[in-house]
Tab-separated table of C-alpha atoms in Angstrom:
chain	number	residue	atom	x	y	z
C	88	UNK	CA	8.294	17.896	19.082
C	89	UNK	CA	6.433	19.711	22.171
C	90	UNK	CA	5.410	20.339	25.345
C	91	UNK	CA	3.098	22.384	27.740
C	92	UNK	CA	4.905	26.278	27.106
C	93	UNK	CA	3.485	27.026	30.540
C	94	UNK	CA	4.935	23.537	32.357
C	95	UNK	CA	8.539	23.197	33.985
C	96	UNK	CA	9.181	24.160	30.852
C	97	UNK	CA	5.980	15.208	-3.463
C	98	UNK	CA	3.264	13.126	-2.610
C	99	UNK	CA	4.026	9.903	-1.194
C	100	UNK	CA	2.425	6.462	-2.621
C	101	UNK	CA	2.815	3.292	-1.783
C	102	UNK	CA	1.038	-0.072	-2.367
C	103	UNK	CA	0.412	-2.538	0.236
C	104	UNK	CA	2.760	-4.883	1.039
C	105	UNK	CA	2.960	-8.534	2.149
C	106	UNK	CA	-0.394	-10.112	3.166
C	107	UNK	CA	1.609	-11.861	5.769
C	108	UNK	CA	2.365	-8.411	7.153
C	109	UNK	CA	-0.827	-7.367	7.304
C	110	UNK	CA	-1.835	-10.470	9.888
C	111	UNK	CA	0.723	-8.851	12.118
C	112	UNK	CA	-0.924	-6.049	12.318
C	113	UNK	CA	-3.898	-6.649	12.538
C	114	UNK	CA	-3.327	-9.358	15.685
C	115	UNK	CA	-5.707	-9.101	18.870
C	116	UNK	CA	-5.291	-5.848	20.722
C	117	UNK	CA	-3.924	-6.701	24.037
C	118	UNK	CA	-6.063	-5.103	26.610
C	119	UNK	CA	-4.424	-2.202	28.338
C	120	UNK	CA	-7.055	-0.928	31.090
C	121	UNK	CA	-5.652	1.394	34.126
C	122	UNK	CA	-6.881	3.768	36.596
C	123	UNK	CA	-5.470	7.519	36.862
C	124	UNK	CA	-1.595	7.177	36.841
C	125	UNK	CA	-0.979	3.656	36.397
C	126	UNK	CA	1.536	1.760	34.626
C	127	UNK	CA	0.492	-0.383	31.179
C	128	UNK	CA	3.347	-2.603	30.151
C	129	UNK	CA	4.118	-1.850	26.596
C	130	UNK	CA	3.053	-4.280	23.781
C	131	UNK	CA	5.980	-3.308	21.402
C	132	UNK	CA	7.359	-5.672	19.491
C	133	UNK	CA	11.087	-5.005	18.391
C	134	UNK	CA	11.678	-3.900	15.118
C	135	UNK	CA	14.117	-6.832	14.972
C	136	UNK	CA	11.519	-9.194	15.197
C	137	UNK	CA	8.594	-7.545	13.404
C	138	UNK	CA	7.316	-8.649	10.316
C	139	UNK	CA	7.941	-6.475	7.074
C	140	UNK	CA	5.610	-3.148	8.214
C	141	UNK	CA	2.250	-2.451	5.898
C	142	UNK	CA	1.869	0.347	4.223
C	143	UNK	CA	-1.096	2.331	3.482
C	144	UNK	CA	-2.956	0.837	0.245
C	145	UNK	CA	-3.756	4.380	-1.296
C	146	UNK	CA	-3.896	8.062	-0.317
C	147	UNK	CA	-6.682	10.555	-1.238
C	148	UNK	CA	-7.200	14.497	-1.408
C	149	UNK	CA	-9.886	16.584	-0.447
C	150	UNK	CA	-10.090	20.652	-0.175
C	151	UNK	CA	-10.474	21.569	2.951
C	152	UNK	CA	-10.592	25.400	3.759
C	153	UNK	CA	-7.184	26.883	2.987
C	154	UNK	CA	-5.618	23.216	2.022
C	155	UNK	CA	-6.335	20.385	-0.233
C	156	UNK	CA	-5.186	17.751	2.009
C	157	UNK	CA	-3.720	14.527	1.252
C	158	UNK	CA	-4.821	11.673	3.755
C	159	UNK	CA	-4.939	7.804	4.502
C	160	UNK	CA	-7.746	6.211	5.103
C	161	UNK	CA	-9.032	2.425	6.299
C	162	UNK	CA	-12.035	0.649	7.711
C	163	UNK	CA	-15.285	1.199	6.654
C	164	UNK	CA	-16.668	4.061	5.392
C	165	UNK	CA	-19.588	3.976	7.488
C	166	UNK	CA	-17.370	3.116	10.666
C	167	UNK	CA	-17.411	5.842	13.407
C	168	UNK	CA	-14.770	7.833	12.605
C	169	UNK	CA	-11.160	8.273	14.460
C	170	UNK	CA	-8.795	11.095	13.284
C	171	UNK	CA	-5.189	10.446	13.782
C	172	UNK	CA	-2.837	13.612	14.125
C	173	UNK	CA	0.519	13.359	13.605
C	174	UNK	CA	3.358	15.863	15.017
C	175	UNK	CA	7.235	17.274	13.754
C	176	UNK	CA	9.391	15.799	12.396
C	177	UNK	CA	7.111	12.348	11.644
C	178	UNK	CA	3.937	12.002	9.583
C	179	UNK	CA	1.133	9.802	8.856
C	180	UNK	CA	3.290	6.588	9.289
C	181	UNK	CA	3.197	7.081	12.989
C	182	UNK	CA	-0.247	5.420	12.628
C	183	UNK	CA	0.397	2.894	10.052
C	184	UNK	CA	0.440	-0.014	12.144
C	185	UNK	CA	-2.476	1.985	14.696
C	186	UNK	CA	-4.584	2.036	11.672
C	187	UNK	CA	-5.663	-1.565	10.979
C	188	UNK	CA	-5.901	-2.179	14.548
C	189	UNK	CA	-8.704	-0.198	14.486
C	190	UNK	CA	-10.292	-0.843	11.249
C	191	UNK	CA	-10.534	-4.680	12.381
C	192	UNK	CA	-12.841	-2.979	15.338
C	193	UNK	CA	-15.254	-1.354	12.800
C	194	UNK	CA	-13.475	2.170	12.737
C	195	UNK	CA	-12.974	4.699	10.155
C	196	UNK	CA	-9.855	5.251	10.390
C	197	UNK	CA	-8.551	8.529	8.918
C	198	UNK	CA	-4.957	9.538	8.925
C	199	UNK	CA	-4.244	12.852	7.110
C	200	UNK	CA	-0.746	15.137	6.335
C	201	UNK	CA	-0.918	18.450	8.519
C	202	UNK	CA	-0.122	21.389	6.443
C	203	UNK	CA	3.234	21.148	5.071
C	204	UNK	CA	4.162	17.678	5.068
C	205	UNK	CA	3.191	15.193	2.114
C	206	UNK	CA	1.137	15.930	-0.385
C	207	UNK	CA	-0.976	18.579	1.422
C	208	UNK	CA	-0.672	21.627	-0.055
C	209	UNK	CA	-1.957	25.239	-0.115
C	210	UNK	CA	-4.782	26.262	-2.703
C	211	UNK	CA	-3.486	29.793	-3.004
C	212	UNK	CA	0.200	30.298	-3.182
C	213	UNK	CA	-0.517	33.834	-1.367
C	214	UNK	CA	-1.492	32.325	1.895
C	215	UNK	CA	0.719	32.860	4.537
C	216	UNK	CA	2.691	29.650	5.950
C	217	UNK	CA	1.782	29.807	9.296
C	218	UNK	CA	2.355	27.499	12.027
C	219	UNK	CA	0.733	29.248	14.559
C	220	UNK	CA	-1.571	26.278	16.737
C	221	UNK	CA	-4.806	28.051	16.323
C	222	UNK	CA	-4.508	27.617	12.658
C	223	UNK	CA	-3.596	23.678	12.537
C	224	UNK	CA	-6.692	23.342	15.011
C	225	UNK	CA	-8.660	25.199	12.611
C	226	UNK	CA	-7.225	22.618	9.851
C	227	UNK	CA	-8.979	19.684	11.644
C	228	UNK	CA	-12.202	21.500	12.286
C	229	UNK	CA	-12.384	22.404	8.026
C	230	UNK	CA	-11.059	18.900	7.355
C	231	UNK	CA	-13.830	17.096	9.137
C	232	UNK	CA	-16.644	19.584	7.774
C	233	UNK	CA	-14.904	18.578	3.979
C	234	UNK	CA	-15.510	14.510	4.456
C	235	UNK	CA	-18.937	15.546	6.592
C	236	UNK	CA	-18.009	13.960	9.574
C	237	UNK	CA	-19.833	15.478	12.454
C	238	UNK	CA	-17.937	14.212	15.648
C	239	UNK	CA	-14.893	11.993	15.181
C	240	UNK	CA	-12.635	10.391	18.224
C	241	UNK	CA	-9.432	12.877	17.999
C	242	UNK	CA	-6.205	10.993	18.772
C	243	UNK	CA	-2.516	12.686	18.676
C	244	UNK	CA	0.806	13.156	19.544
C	245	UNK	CA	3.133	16.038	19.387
C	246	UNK	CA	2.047	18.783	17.022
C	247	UNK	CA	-0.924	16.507	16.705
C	248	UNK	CA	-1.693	16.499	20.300
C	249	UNK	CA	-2.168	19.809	20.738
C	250	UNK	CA	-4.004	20.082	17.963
C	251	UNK	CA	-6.144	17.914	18.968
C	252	UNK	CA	-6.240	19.067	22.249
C	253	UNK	CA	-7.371	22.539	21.005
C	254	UNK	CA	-10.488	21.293	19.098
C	255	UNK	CA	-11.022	19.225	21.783
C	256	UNK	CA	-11.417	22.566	23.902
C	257	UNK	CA	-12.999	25.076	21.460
C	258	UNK	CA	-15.016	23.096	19.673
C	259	UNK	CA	-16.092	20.258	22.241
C	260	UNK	CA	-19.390	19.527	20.006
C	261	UNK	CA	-17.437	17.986	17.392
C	262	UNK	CA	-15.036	15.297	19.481
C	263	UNK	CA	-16.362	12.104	20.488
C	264	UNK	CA	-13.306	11.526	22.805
C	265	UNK	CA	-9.476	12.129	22.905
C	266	UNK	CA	-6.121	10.395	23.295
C	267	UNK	CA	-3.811	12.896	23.802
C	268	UNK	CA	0.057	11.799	24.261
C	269	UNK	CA	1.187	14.034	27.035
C	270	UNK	CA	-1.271	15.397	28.008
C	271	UNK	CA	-2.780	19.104	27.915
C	272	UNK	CA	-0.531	20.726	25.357
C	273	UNK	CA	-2.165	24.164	24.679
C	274	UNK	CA	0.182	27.333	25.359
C	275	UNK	CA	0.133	30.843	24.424
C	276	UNK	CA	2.567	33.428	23.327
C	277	UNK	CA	2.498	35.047	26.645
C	278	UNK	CA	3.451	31.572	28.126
C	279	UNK	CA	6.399	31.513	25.814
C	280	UNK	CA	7.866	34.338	27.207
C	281	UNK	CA	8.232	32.949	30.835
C	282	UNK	CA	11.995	31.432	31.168
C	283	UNK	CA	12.340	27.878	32.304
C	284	UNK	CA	15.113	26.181	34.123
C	285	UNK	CA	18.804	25.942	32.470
C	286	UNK	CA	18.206	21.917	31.942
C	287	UNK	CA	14.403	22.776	30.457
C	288	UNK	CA	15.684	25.121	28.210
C	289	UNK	CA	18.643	22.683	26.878
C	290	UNK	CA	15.943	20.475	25.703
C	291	UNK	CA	14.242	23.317	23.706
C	292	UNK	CA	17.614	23.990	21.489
C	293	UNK	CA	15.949	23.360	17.999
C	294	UNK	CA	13.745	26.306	19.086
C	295	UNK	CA	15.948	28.772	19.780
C	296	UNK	CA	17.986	27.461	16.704
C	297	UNK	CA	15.284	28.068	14.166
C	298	UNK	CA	15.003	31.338	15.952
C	299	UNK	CA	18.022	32.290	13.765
C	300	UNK	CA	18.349	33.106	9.786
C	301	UNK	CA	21.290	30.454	10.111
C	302	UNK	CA	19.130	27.686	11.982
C	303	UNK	CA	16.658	28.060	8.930
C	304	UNK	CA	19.070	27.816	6.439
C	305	UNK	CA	20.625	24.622	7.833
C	306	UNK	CA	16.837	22.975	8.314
C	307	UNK	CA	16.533	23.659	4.890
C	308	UNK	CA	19.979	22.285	4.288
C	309	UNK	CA	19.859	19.473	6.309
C	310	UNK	CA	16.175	18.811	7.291
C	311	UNK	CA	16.637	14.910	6.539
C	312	UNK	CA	19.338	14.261	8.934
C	313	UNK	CA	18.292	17.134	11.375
C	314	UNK	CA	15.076	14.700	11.836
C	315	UNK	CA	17.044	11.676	12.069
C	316	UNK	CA	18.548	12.696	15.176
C	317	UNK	CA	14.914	14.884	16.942
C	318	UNK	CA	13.658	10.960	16.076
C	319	UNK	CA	16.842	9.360	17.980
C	320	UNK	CA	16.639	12.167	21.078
C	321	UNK	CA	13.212	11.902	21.675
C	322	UNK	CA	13.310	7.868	21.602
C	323	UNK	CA	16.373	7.142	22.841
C	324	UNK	CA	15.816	3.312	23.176
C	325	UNK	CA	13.336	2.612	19.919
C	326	UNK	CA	15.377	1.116	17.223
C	327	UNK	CA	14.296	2.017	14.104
C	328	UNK	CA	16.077	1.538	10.986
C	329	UNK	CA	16.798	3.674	7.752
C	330	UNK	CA	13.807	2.387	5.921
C	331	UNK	CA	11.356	3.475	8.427
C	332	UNK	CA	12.710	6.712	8.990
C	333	UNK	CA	13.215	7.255	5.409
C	334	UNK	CA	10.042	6.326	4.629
C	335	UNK	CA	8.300	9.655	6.753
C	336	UNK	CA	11.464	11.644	5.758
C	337	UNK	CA	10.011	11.835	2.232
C	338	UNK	CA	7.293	13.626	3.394
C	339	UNK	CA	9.171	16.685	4.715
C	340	UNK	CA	10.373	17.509	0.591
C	341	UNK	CA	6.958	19.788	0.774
C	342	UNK	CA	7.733	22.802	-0.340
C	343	UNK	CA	5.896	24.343	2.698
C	344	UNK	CA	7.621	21.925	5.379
C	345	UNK	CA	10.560	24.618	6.547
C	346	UNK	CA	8.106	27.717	5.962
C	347	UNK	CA	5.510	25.989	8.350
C	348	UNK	CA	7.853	24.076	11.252
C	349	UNK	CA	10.036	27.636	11.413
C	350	UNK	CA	7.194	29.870	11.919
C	351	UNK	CA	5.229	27.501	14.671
C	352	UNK	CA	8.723	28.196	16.696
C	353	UNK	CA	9.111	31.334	15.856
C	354	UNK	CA	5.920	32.480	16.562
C	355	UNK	CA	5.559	30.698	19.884
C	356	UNK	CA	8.640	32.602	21.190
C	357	UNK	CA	7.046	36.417	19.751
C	358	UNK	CA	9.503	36.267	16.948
C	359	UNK	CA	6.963	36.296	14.149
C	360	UNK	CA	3.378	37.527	13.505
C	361	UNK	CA	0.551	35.058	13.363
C	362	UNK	CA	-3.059	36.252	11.444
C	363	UNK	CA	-5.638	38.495	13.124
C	364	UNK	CA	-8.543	36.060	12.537
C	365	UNK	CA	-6.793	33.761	14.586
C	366	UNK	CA	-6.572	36.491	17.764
C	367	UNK	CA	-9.608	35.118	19.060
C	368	UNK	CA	-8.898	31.842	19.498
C	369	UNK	CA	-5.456	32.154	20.410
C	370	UNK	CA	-6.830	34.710	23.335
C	371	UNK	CA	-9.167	31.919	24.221
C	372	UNK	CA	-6.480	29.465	23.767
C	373	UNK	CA	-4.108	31.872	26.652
C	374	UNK	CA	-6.803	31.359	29.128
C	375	UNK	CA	-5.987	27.671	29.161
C	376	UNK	CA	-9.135	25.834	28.737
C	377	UNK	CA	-10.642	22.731	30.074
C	378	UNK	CA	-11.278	19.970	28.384
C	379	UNK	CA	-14.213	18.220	29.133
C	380	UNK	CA	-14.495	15.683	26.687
C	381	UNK	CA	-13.756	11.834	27.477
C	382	UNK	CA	-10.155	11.676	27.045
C	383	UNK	CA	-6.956	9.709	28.079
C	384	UNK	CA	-3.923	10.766	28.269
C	385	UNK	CA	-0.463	8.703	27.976
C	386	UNK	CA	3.367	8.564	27.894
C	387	UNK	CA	5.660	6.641	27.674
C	388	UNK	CA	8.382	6.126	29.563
C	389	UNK	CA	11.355	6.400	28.007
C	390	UNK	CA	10.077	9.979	26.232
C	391	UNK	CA	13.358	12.144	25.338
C	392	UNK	CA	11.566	15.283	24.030
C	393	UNK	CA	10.347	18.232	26.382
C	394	UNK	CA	7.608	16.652	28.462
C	395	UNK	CA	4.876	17.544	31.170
C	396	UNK	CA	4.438	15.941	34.284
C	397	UNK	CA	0.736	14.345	34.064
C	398	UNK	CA	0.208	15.832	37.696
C	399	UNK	CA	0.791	19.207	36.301
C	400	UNK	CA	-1.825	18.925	33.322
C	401	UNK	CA	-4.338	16.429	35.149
C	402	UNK	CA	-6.786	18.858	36.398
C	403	UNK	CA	-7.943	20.324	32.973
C	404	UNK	CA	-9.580	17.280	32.246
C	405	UNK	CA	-12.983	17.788	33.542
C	406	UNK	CA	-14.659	14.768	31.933
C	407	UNK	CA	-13.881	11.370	32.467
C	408	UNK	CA	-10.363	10.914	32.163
C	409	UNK	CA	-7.637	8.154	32.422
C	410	UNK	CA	-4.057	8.403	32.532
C	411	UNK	CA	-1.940	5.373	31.409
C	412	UNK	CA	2.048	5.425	31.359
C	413	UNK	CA	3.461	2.749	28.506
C	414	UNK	CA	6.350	0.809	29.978
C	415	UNK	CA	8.613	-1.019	28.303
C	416	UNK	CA	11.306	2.023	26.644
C	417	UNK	CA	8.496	3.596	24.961
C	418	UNK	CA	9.544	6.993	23.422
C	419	UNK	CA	7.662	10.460	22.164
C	420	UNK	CA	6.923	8.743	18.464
C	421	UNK	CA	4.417	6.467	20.873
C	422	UNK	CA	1.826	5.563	18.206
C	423	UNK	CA	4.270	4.250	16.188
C	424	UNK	CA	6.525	2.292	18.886
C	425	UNK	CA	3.447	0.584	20.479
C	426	UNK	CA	0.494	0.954	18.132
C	427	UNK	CA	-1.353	-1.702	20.074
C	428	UNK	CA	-1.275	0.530	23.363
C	429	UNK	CA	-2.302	3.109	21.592
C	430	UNK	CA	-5.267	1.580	19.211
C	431	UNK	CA	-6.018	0.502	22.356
C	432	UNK	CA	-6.371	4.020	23.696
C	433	UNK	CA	-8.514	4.944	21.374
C	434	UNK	CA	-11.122	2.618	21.713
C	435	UNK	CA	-11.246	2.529	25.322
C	436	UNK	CA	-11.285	6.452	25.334
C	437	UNK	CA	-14.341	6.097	22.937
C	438	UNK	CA	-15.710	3.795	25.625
C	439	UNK	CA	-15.454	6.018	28.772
């Protein structure tokens, strides 16, 4: 769960379910077009009155630099590709629902497990577990060159937004367009260091909690129910119930989950080393770059976690760029509690 450093601040497998499910997801995107800064009313539907959710049909592995990565996947294969990017503490199921929205529009749709979640795993048990964002950028970048995908529309939230706000950045050539859920999300060390205000710093408590050999030991401990409640703080008014949450929660049994989400925080505050081949990118990374590829940018507004303002981040988009805030008590988990706004996103983004 993240913001802007610098701002005011094993595997799983499941078979498809119901066909009649399927038709709800799958139903007519409802259009959600705004200028800079405007308000779309959210599409959500209520988990009350949703049908039974899908699931994805199969999940597949591929080696990809460091990882072999575990990954859903729908549409055609000769679709132009999206990449979906999940963040902490959620997982591919954030775009389960966003997934055959798209695939009805002709898209590859490609959802895949960051390092330590799911079924991805490490190749070499001697790699280091690091968290650091450089080297989840780097992730997508060997992950697309593994399925020999070119340029791909980049779409995230969280972890996964800045992610994908990073290759977006660094490696420009090889994204289509972005949907980034608040917004410009690359930091620095350096930026880590600068204090924020007493109420900013409240919201960052998990941070300074892994900080400690005790906060570790009771992620470890207690990592299912220490999720539950990041999901209920940062979407205070999305009513999920056990069976979503538990279904995601069964990703974070990866033996590299607590080794990974510890040293991202840890490392963002100075407290732990990162790799020297990442130094470049992470120096390039401090300059905060622009992004000039098409992108929009959302929220929603009813977003509990630490947050930017989207006047704060809005110049370093330099391309064509929309902002759109999702009414309607739409949390940080946004994909997932209005994938129709967000599908939506994407292939307007890949419009622009």
């Amino acid at each position: 769960m993240d913001h802007h450093e610098t701002q005011s601040f094993d595997p799983l497998r499941r078979k498809m379910l119901a066909t009649a499910a399927l038709g709800v997801a799958v139903a007519p995107l409802a259009m959600v077009r705004s200028a800079h800064a405007a308000a779309a009313p959210s599409t959500a539907v209520p988990l009350a009155r949703r049908a039974q959710a899908i699931s994805f049909a199969t999940l597949k592995r591929i080696r990809a630099g460091l990882l072999d990565v575990e990954y859903a996947e729908a549409g055609p294969g000769n679709g132009p590709p999206v990449i979906l990017l999940h963040g902490w503490p959620y997982d591919i199921y954030s775009y389960v629902e966003v997934a055959p929205l798209l695939a009805k529009h002709g898209y590859r749709v490609i959802v895949p497990f960051l390092r330590g979640y799911g079924g991805t795993q490490f190749v070499s048990g001697d790699t280091l577990r690091n968290g650091q964002p450089s080297a989840l950028a780097e992730d997508v970048v060997q992950f697309m060159d593994a399925l020999r995908i070119r340029t791909a529309v980049l779409g995230g939230f969280d972890w996964g937004a800045r992610s994908a706000d990073i290759v977006a950045a660094l490696w420009p050539e090889r994204v289509k367009a972005l949907v980034s859920v608040s917004g410009y999300l690359i930091g620095s060390q350096a930026a880590g260091q600068v204090p924020l205000s007493p109420e900013a710093e409240l919201q960052w408590w998990y941070q300074f909690y892994f900080a400690t050999e005790r906060g570790r030991a009771g992620y470890e401990k207690n990592r299912h129910d220490f999720a539950k409640l990041i999901w209920k703080l940062a979407s205070p008014k999305w009513n999920f119930d056990d069976a979503t949450f538990d279904r995601s929660a069964a990703s974070f049994a990866n033996a590299d989950h607590v080794d990974i989400v510890v040293h991202n925080y840890r490392w963002r505050l100075g407290l732990a080393q990162g790799e020297a081949k990442y130094d470049a990118l992470e120096s390039r990374l401090a300059q905060s770059p622009s992004i000039r590829v098409p992108t929009i940018t959302m929220e929603g507004d009813a977003n509990g976690a630490p947050h930017p303002q989207p006047d704060a981040y809005a110049k370093r988009f330099t391309g064509k760029y929309e902002h759109r805030l999702v009414t309607g008590g739409i949390g940080h988990n946004l994909p997932q509690e209005d994938p129709h706004a967000f599908a939506q996103a994407i292939i307007d983004a890949d419009r622009l």
